[in-house]
mmCIF file of C-alpha atoms in Angstrom:
data_model
loop_
_atom_site.group_PDB
_atom_site.id
_atom_site.type_symbol
_atom_site.label_atom_id
_atom_site.label_comp_id
_atom_site.label_asym_id
_atom_site.label_seq_id
_atom_site.Cartn_x
_atom_site.Cartn_y
_atom_site.Cartn_z
ATOM 1 C CA MET A 1 57.697 -50.236 -10.787
ATOM 2 C CA LYS A 2 54.596 -52.148 -9.797
ATOM 3 C CA VAL A 3 52.394 -53.250 -12.678
ATOM 4 C CA ASN A 4 48.807 -54.416 -12.225
ATOM 5 C CA GLU A 5 46.428 -55.444 -14.949
ATOM 6 C CA TYR A 6 42.698 -55.977 -14.703
ATOM 7 C CA GLN A 7 40.154 -57.389 -17.083
ATOM 8 C CA GLN A 8 36.810 -55.604 -16.953
ATOM 9 C CA LYS A 9 34.439 -56.469 -19.761
ATOM 10 C CA ASP A 10 31.804 -53.777 -19.126
ATOM 11 C CA ILE A 11 33.994 -50.675 -19.710
ATOM 12 C CA PRO A 12 33.384 -48.737 -22.949
ATOM 13 C CA GLU A 13 37.060 -48.792 -24.003
ATOM 14 C CA ASP A 14 40.436 -50.046 -22.812
ATOM 15 C CA ARG A 15 42.113 -47.650 -20.392
ATOM 16 C CA ILE A 16 45.500 -47.157 -18.769
ATOM 17 C CA ASP A 17 46.029 -44.972 -15.694
ATOM 18 C CA PHE A 18 49.677 -44.412 -14.971
ATOM 19 C CA TYR A 19 50.761 -43.185 -11.506
ATOM 20 C CA TYR A 20 54.270 -41.877 -10.961
ATOM 21 C CA ARG A 21 56.097 -39.905 -8.278
ATOM 22 C CA THR A 22 58.555 -38.116 -10.546
ATOM 23 C CA LYS A 23 58.490 -37.758 -14.301
ATOM 24 C CA THR A 24 61.757 -39.528 -15.033
ATOM 25 C CA LYS A 25 63.108 -40.378 -18.490
ATOM 26 C CA GLU A 26 61.827 -43.927 -18.048
ATOM 27 C CA VAL A 27 58.344 -42.607 -17.285
ATOM 28 C CA ASN A 28 58.495 -40.297 -20.283
ATOM 29 C CA ASP A 29 59.536 -43.140 -22.577
ATOM 30 C CA ILE A 30 56.648 -45.295 -21.399
ATOM 31 C CA LEU A 31 54.197 -42.412 -21.782
ATOM 32 C CA ASP A 32 55.540 -41.648 -25.246
ATOM 33 C CA TYR A 33 55.149 -45.272 -26.241
ATOM 34 C CA LEU A 34 51.603 -45.421 -24.890
ATOM 35 C CA ARG A 35 50.608 -42.142 -26.541
ATOM 36 C CA LYS A 36 52.136 -43.214 -29.798
ATOM 37 C CA HIS A 37 50.487 -46.613 -29.592
ATOM 38 C CA SER A 38 47.128 -45.078 -28.782
ATOM 39 C CA LYS A 39 47.467 -42.753 -31.774
ATOM 40 C CA LYS A 40 45.375 -44.407 -34.398
ATOM 41 C CA LEU A 41 45.243 -43.158 -37.938
ATOM 42 C CA ALA A 42 42.509 -43.824 -40.433
ATOM 43 C CA GLY A 43 43.167 -44.556 -44.060
ATOM 44 C CA LYS A 44 42.248 -46.704 -47.019
ATOM 45 C CA ILE A 45 43.767 -49.755 -48.653
ATOM 46 C CA ASN A 46 42.134 -50.380 -52.048
ATOM 47 C CA ASN A 47 39.143 -48.219 -51.011
ATOM 48 C CA LYS A 48 38.652 -50.282 -47.865
ATOM 49 C CA ALA A 49 38.758 -48.217 -44.639
ATOM 50 C CA VAL A 50 41.408 -49.308 -42.140
ATOM 51 C CA ARG A 51 42.808 -48.074 -38.838
ATOM 52 C CA PHE A 52 46.426 -48.481 -37.856
ATOM 53 C CA SER A 53 48.782 -47.477 -35.081
ATOM 54 C CA LEU A 54 51.342 -44.713 -35.520
ATOM 55 C CA ASN A 55 53.888 -47.153 -34.075
ATOM 56 C CA ASP A 56 53.551 -49.353 -37.144
ATOM 57 C CA VAL A 57 54.365 -46.600 -39.632
ATOM 58 C CA TYR A 58 57.821 -46.803 -41.233
ATOM 59 C CA TYR A 59 57.408 -43.603 -43.188
ATOM 60 C CA PHE A 60 54.904 -41.244 -44.787
ATOM 61 C CA GLU A 61 55.299 -40.303 -48.417
ATOM 62 C CA SER A 62 53.585 -37.826 -50.670
ATOM 63 C CA VAL A 63 53.148 -38.951 -54.281
ATOM 64 C CA ASP A 64 51.237 -36.773 -56.780
ATOM 65 C CA LYS A 65 49.731 -34.736 -53.910
ATOM 66 C CA LYS A 66 48.419 -37.912 -52.253
ATOM 67 C CA THR A 67 49.793 -39.039 -48.896
ATOM 68 C CA PHE A 68 50.610 -42.637 -48.090
ATOM 69 C CA ALA A 69 51.654 -44.355 -44.861
ATOM 70 C CA TYR A 70 54.035 -47.254 -45.361
ATOM 71 C CA LEU A 71 53.652 -50.077 -42.843
ATOM 72 C CA ASN A 72 55.689 -53.284 -42.778
ATOM 73 C CA ASN A 73 53.866 -54.920 -45.692
ATOM 74 C CA GLU A 74 51.060 -52.490 -46.469
ATOM 75 C CA VAL A 75 50.621 -49.057 -47.966
ATOM 76 C CA VAL A 76 47.708 -47.020 -46.647
ATOM 77 C CA ARG A 77 46.389 -43.883 -48.303
ATOM 78 C CA ILE A 78 45.588 -41.157 -45.781
ATOM 79 C CA ASP A 79 43.950 -37.751 -46.047
ATOM 80 C CA ILE A 80 46.498 -35.723 -44.076
ATOM 81 C CA ARG A 81 49.040 -33.412 -45.631
ATOM 82 C CA LEU A 82 52.707 -34.192 -45.113
ATOM 83 C CA ARG A 83 53.299 -30.851 -43.375
ATOM 84 C CA ASP A 84 50.512 -31.551 -40.871
ATOM 85 C CA LEU A 85 51.906 -35.016 -40.155
ATOM 86 C CA GLU A 86 55.334 -33.519 -39.564
ATOM 87 C CA ASN A 87 53.968 -30.949 -37.120
ATOM 88 C CA ALA A 88 51.741 -33.430 -35.316
ATOM 89 C CA TYR A 89 54.135 -36.336 -34.850
ATOM 90 C CA PHE A 90 57.683 -34.969 -34.612
ATOM 91 C CA GLU A 91 57.742 -35.715 -30.869
ATOM 92 C CA PHE A 92 57.068 -39.381 -31.652
ATOM 93 C CA GLY A 93 60.187 -39.657 -33.799
ATOM 94 C CA PHE A 94 58.903 -38.558 -37.198
ATOM 95 C CA ILE A 95 61.199 -36.278 -39.181
ATOM 96 C CA ARG A 96 61.175 -35.081 -42.776
ATOM 97 C CA VAL A 97 64.220 -36.370 -44.642
ATOM 98 C CA ASN A 98 63.424 -35.218 -48.159
ATOM 99 C CA LYS A 99 60.795 -33.164 -49.940
ATOM 100 C CA SER A 100 58.274 -36.002 -50.028
ATOM 101 C CA THR A 101 59.128 -38.286 -47.092
ATOM 102 C CA ILE A 102 58.703 -38.224 -43.309
ATOM 103 C CA LEU A 103 60.621 -40.998 -41.605
ATOM 104 C CA ASN A 104 60.052 -42.815 -38.295
ATOM 105 C CA ILE A 105 63.536 -42.845 -36.764
ATOM 106 C CA TYR A 106 62.626 -45.862 -34.600
ATOM 107 C CA LYS A 107 62.344 -47.899 -37.812
ATOM 108 C CA ILE A 108 65.849 -47.024 -39.044
ATOM 109 C CA ASN A 109 68.179 -49.990 -39.021
ATOM 110 C CA SER A 110 71.246 -47.970 -40.020
ATOM 111 C CA LEU A 111 72.445 -45.062 -42.117
ATOM 112 C CA ILE A 112 74.738 -45.645 -45.063
ATOM 113 C CA SER A 113 76.935 -43.081 -46.809
ATOM 114 C CA GLU A 114 77.214 -44.170 -50.420
ATOM 115 C CA ILE A 115 80.235 -43.679 -52.650
ATOM 116 C CA ASN A 116 78.423 -40.813 -54.418
ATOM 117 C CA MET A 117 78.124 -39.118 -50.972
ATOM 118 C CA ARG A 118 74.377 -39.692 -50.680
ATOM 119 C CA VAL A 119 73.097 -40.691 -47.241
ATOM 120 C CA ILE A 120 70.587 -43.531 -47.245
ATOM 121 C CA ALA A 121 68.486 -44.752 -44.325
ATOM 122 C CA LEU A 122 68.145 -48.523 -44.353
ATOM 123 C CA LEU A 123 64.885 -49.414 -42.594
ATOM 124 C CA ASP A 124 64.078 -52.502 -40.512
ATOM 125 C CA ASN A 125 61.940 -53.858 -43.355
ATOM 126 C CA GLY A 126 64.829 -53.554 -45.830
ATOM 127 C CA GLU A 127 63.536 -50.452 -47.628
ATOM 128 C CA LYS A 128 65.923 -47.596 -48.385
ATOM 129 C CA ILE A 129 65.065 -43.904 -48.016
ATOM 130 C CA GLN A 130 67.290 -41.092 -49.175
ATOM 131 C CA ILE A 131 68.160 -38.308 -46.721
ATOM 132 C CA ASN A 132 68.574 -35.167 -48.804
ATOM 133 C CA ARG A 133 71.408 -32.799 -47.962
ATOM 134 C CA SER A 134 69.098 -29.815 -47.480
ATOM 135 C CA TYR A 135 67.337 -31.743 -44.659
ATOM 136 C CA LYS A 136 70.596 -33.051 -43.159
ATOM 137 C CA ALA A 137 71.142 -30.282 -40.602
ATOM 138 C CA LYS A 138 67.571 -30.554 -39.310
ATOM 139 C CA PHE A 139 67.859 -34.348 -39.168
ATOM 140 C CA ASN A 140 71.095 -34.066 -37.175
ATOM 141 C CA SER A 141 69.632 -31.668 -34.653
ATOM 142 C CA PHE A 142 66.508 -33.852 -34.389
ATOM 143 C CA LEU A 143 68.634 -36.919 -33.563
ATOM 144 C CA ASN A 144 70.557 -34.945 -30.938
ATOM 145 C CA THR A 145 67.290 -33.782 -29.329
ATOM 146 C CA MET A 146 65.912 -37.331 -29.309
ATOM 147 C CA ASP A 147 69.194 -38.527 -27.828
ATOM 148 C CA LYS A 148 68.867 -36.004 -25.000
ATOM 149 C CA GLY A 149 65.435 -37.276 -24.055
ATOM 150 C CA GLY A 150 63.217 -36.067 -26.887
ATOM 151 C CA PHE A 151 60.584 -33.366 -26.833
ATOM 152 C CA GLN A 152 58.952 -34.185 -23.477
ATOM 153 C CA HIS A 153 59.033 -30.622 -22.223
ATOM 154 C CA GLU A 154 56.955 -29.629 -25.244
ATOM 155 C CA THR A 155 54.462 -32.445 -24.853
ATOM 156 C CA ASP A 156 54.039 -31.837 -21.131
ATOM 157 C CA ASN A 157 52.601 -28.378 -21.650
ATOM 158 C CA MET B 1 67.561 0.472 -33.444
ATOM 159 C CA LYS B 2 71.080 -0.808 -33.911
ATOM 160 C CA LEU B 3 71.780 -1.174 -37.628
ATOM 161 C CA ILE B 4 75.226 -2.700 -37.235
ATOM 162 C CA THR B 5 75.305 -5.615 -34.846
ATOM 163 C CA LYS B 6 77.807 -8.328 -33.891
ATOM 164 C CA LYS B 7 76.099 -10.619 -36.383
ATOM 165 C CA ASN B 8 76.326 -8.376 -39.449
ATOM 166 C CA ILE B 9 79.521 -6.426 -38.791
ATOM 167 C CA ILE B 10 81.717 -8.604 -41.034
ATOM 168 C CA PRO B 11 79.334 -8.550 -44.048
ATOM 169 C CA VAL B 12 78.932 -4.763 -43.566
ATOM 170 C CA ILE B 13 82.744 -4.272 -43.632
ATOM 171 C CA CYS B 14 82.997 -6.476 -46.759
ATOM 172 C CA ILE B 15 80.212 -4.613 -48.559
ATOM 173 C CA THR B 16 81.640 -1.196 -47.624
ATOM 174 C CA TYR B 17 85.135 -2.190 -48.712
ATOM 175 C CA THR B 18 83.824 -3.563 -52.036
ATOM 176 C CA ILE B 19 81.745 -0.467 -52.796
ATOM 177 C CA ILE B 20 84.591 1.935 -51.954
ATOM 178 C CA SER B 21 87.157 -0.066 -53.977
ATOM 179 C CA ILE B 22 84.947 -0.435 -57.041
ATOM 180 C CA VAL B 23 83.664 3.159 -57.037
ATOM 181 C CA LEU B 24 87.141 4.702 -56.548
ATOM 182 C CA THR B 25 88.749 2.393 -59.152
ATOM 183 C CA SER B 26 85.971 3.130 -61.670
ATOM 184 C CA LEU B 27 86.339 6.853 -61.002
ATOM 185 C CA GLU B 28 90.118 6.697 -61.490
ATOM 186 C CA VAL B 29 89.745 4.741 -64.758
ATOM 187 C CA PHE B 30 87.086 7.214 -65.928
ATOM 188 C CA VAL B 31 89.177 10.328 -65.059
ATOM 189 C CA LYS B 32 92.489 9.022 -66.463
ATOM 190 C CA GLY B 33 90.865 7.369 -69.447
ATOM 191 C CA LYS B 34 93.094 4.256 -69.207
ATOM 192 C CA ILE B 35 93.224 1.082 -67.137
ATOM 193 C CA ASN B 36 96.280 -0.562 -65.530
ATOM 194 C CA PRO B 37 96.742 -4.321 -64.686
ATOM 195 C CA THR B 38 95.933 -3.810 -60.978
ATOM 196 C CA GLN B 39 92.621 -2.195 -61.886
ATOM 197 C CA VAL B 40 91.894 -5.019 -64.350
ATOM 198 C CA ASN B 41 92.513 -7.474 -61.496
ATOM 199 C CA ILE B 42 90.059 -5.644 -59.248
ATOM 200 C CA PHE B 43 87.310 -5.838 -61.892
ATOM 201 C CA LEU B 44 88.243 -9.448 -62.721
ATOM 202 C CA PHE B 45 87.818 -10.528 -59.096
ATOM 203 C CA LEU B 46 84.547 -8.612 -58.872
ATOM 204 C CA LEU B 47 83.337 -10.545 -61.910
ATOM 205 C CA LEU B 48 84.612 -13.839 -60.441
ATOM 206 C CA SER B 49 82.842 -13.135 -57.148
ATOM 207 C CA ILE B 50 79.547 -12.352 -58.902
ATOM 208 C CA LEU B 51 79.817 -15.502 -61.011
ATOM 209 C CA GLY B 52 80.886 -17.656 -58.035
ATOM 210 C CA VAL B 53 78.028 -16.455 -55.844
ATOM 211 C CA GLY B 54 75.672 -16.874 -58.825
ATOM 212 C CA VAL B 55 76.746 -20.500 -59.316
ATOM 213 C CA LEU B 56 76.499 -21.290 -55.589
ATOM 214 C CA SER B 57 73.082 -19.632 -55.312
ATOM 215 C CA GLN B 58 71.755 -22.172 -57.838
ATOM 216 C CA HIS B 59 72.848 -25.010 -55.516
ATOM 217 C CA TYR B 60 69.231 -25.927 -54.678
ATOM 218 C CA ARG B 61 68.509 -26.674 -58.354
ATOM 219 C CA LEU B 62 71.043 -29.502 -58.205
ATOM 220 C CA GLU B 63 69.283 -31.252 -55.314
ATOM 221 C CA ARG B 64 68.275 -34.170 -57.542
ATOM 222 C CA PHE B 65 71.925 -34.969 -58.217
ATOM 223 C CA SER B 66 74.115 -36.828 -55.743
ATOM 224 C CA PRO B 67 76.650 -34.704 -53.795
ATOM 225 C CA LEU B 68 79.486 -36.242 -55.836
ATOM 226 C CA ALA B 69 77.778 -35.333 -59.118
ATOM 227 C CA MET B 70 77.088 -31.864 -57.734
ATOM 228 C CA ILE B 71 80.731 -31.359 -56.739
ATOM 229 C CA ILE B 72 81.834 -32.332 -60.266
ATOM 230 C CA ILE B 73 79.162 -30.193 -61.998
ATOM 231 C CA GLN B 74 79.990 -27.155 -59.849
ATOM 232 C CA TYR B 75 83.695 -27.687 -60.442
ATOM 233 C CA MET B 76 83.223 -27.801 -64.212
ATOM 234 C CA ILE B 77 81.037 -24.684 -64.212
ATOM 235 C CA ALA B 78 83.462 -22.820 -61.932
ATOM 236 C CA ILE B 79 86.584 -23.777 -63.902
ATOM 237 C CA ALA B 80 84.870 -22.829 -67.189
ATOM 238 C CA ILE B 81 83.938 -19.437 -65.729
ATOM 239 C CA ILE B 82 87.447 -18.864 -64.372
ATOM 240 C CA LEU B 83 89.127 -19.714 -67.691
ATOM 241 C CA ALA B 84 86.599 -17.647 -69.661
ATOM 242 C CA SER B 85 87.195 -14.693 -67.316
ATOM 243 C CA LEU B 86 90.942 -15.075 -67.782
ATOM 244 C CA LYS B 87 90.475 -15.145 -71.554
ATOM 245 C CA THR B 88 88.357 -11.969 -71.319
ATOM 246 C CA ALA B 89 91.043 -10.325 -69.174
ATOM 247 C CA SER B 90 93.686 -11.231 -71.750
ATOM 248 C CA TYR B 91 92.066 -8.730 -74.139
ATOM 249 C CA PHE B 92 92.848 -5.911 -71.686
ATOM 250 C CA THR B 93 96.119 -7.034 -70.139
ATOM 251 C CA GLU B 94 98.948 -9.451 -70.853
ATOM 252 C CA ILE B 95 98.591 -12.953 -69.347
ATOM 253 C CA HIS B 96 101.638 -15.085 -68.502
ATOM 254 C CA PRO B 97 101.976 -18.172 -70.783
ATOM 255 C CA ASN B 98 101.422 -20.416 -67.713
ATOM 256 C CA GLY B 99 98.600 -18.196 -66.442
ATOM 257 C CA TYR B 100 95.754 -20.555 -67.449
ATOM 258 C CA ARG B 101 97.455 -23.621 -65.951
ATOM 259 C CA ASP B 102 98.386 -21.805 -62.729
ATOM 260 C CA MET B 103 94.898 -20.361 -62.313
ATOM 261 C CA ALA B 104 93.286 -23.786 -62.914
ATOM 262 C CA LEU B 105 95.660 -25.462 -60.450
ATOM 263 C CA SER B 106 95.282 -22.835 -57.743
ATOM 264 C CA PHE B 107 91.514 -23.354 -57.912
ATOM 265 C CA SER B 108 91.451 -27.160 -58.418
ATOM 266 C CA VAL B 109 93.819 -28.197 -55.608
ATOM 267 C CA PRO B 110 91.945 -26.480 -52.719
ATOM 268 C CA TYR B 111 88.607 -27.449 -54.297
ATOM 269 C CA PHE B 112 89.434 -31.157 -54.315
ATOM 270 C CA ILE B 113 91.006 -31.018 -50.863
ATOM 271 C CA GLY B 114 87.674 -29.491 -49.742
ATOM 272 C CA ALA B 115 85.776 -32.305 -51.489
ATOM 273 C CA VAL B 116 87.874 -34.987 -49.739
ATOM 274 C CA ILE B 117 87.365 -33.266 -46.365
ATOM 275 C CA TYR B 118 83.605 -33.165 -47.063
ATOM 276 C CA TYR B 119 83.597 -36.903 -47.899
ATOM 277 C CA ILE B 120 85.523 -37.841 -44.738
ATOM 278 C CA SER B 121 83.364 -35.601 -42.515
ATOM 279 C CA LEU B 122 80.217 -37.118 -44.062
ATOM 280 C CA ARG B 123 81.384 -40.651 -43.222
ATOM 281 C CA LEU B 124 82.257 -39.613 -39.653
ATOM 282 C CA GLU B 125 78.906 -37.855 -39.289
ATOM 283 C CA VAL B 126 77.008 -40.946 -40.495
ATOM 284 C CA ARG B 127 78.967 -43.124 -38.089
ATOM 285 C CA LYS B 128 78.041 -40.777 -35.221
ATOM 286 C CA GLN B 129 74.384 -40.701 -36.317
ATOM 287 C CA ASN B 130 74.316 -44.515 -36.369
ATOM 288 C CA ARG B 131 75.596 -44.580 -32.795
ATOM 289 C CA ILE B 132 72.880 -42.099 -31.730
ATOM 290 C CA ILE B 133 70.116 -44.062 -33.504
ATOM 291 C CA GLU B 134 71.313 -47.287 -31.885
ATOM 292 C CA LYS B 135 71.335 -45.567 -28.482
ATOM 293 C CA ILE B 136 67.846 -44.069 -28.948
ATOM 294 C CA LYS B 137 66.410 -47.445 -29.974
ATOM 295 C CA LYS B 138 68.246 -49.261 -27.176
ATOM 296 C CA ASN B 139 66.995 -46.764 -24.551
ATOM 297 C CA LYS B 140 63.461 -47.149 -25.801
ATOM 298 C CA ASN B 141 63.641 -50.947 -25.727
ATOM 299 C CA ASN B 142 65.299 -51.007 -22.290
ATOM 300 C CA ASN B 143 62.550 -48.847 -20.856
ATOM 301 C CA LEU B 144 59.724 -50.784 -22.435
ATOM 302 C CA MET B 145 60.858 -54.386 -22.224
ATOM 303 C CA PRO B 146 60.488 -56.304 -18.939
#
């Protein structure tokens, strides 16, 4: 694949045009990454407005009807309901794993089955998130879909 | 519209069989005015089924407990119900001196075998999921890194 990059200071915003002959898995992965990276969310840290990339989110959590996005070292409060986040970003690897948490599967380091039969997701930043058994079947089928190439057919339409 | 389909044929047979058995047994007990041990058994298993389904239907309330804790809690509830039902039945029919022990064993052994199978299948499932996650992440990195 030929890659060219140009610097042009007078354009209103950065832009990527991607030309391909066939929409292969590789192309889809790159497009997914670009779309996900270009997805910016707005939120607040200590009442200060911030913008962050969806790629940087480890998980979303709802606490006392408030939604938070957990980044590597920061927690950002956002004004989007958990259900809306789940519907909007499932194709980017976000899946609900318990009543109050939506997890980015790309940030999972490994899964651990504990002696008490609980399944815990160990994240790249060392945090642990519990995968509840009532969400297990959905999580399994989600992983299988992602393994088979994700939800491209749905995003293409 | 088809009322009985491939999907619901087994539950329909079970429901029909249960209704016929219970109605005919009740009718026989009512007409004869006395109950024999076989009829007691039929009502006992009806009661056990209702209690069992009742306990299992409350499964979602135990979500905050770990699966191991849930298995133990459900076992204790189930065994208490079984022994209480047997005690109730003993007022209507004679129970063998080893009846309580045999009933507890015939429930406990398959229950704990089931629990061990669940534990092993969970570990295998997690191992498989780890392989898939590793593959998904590897594919993504391979496609995005130069």
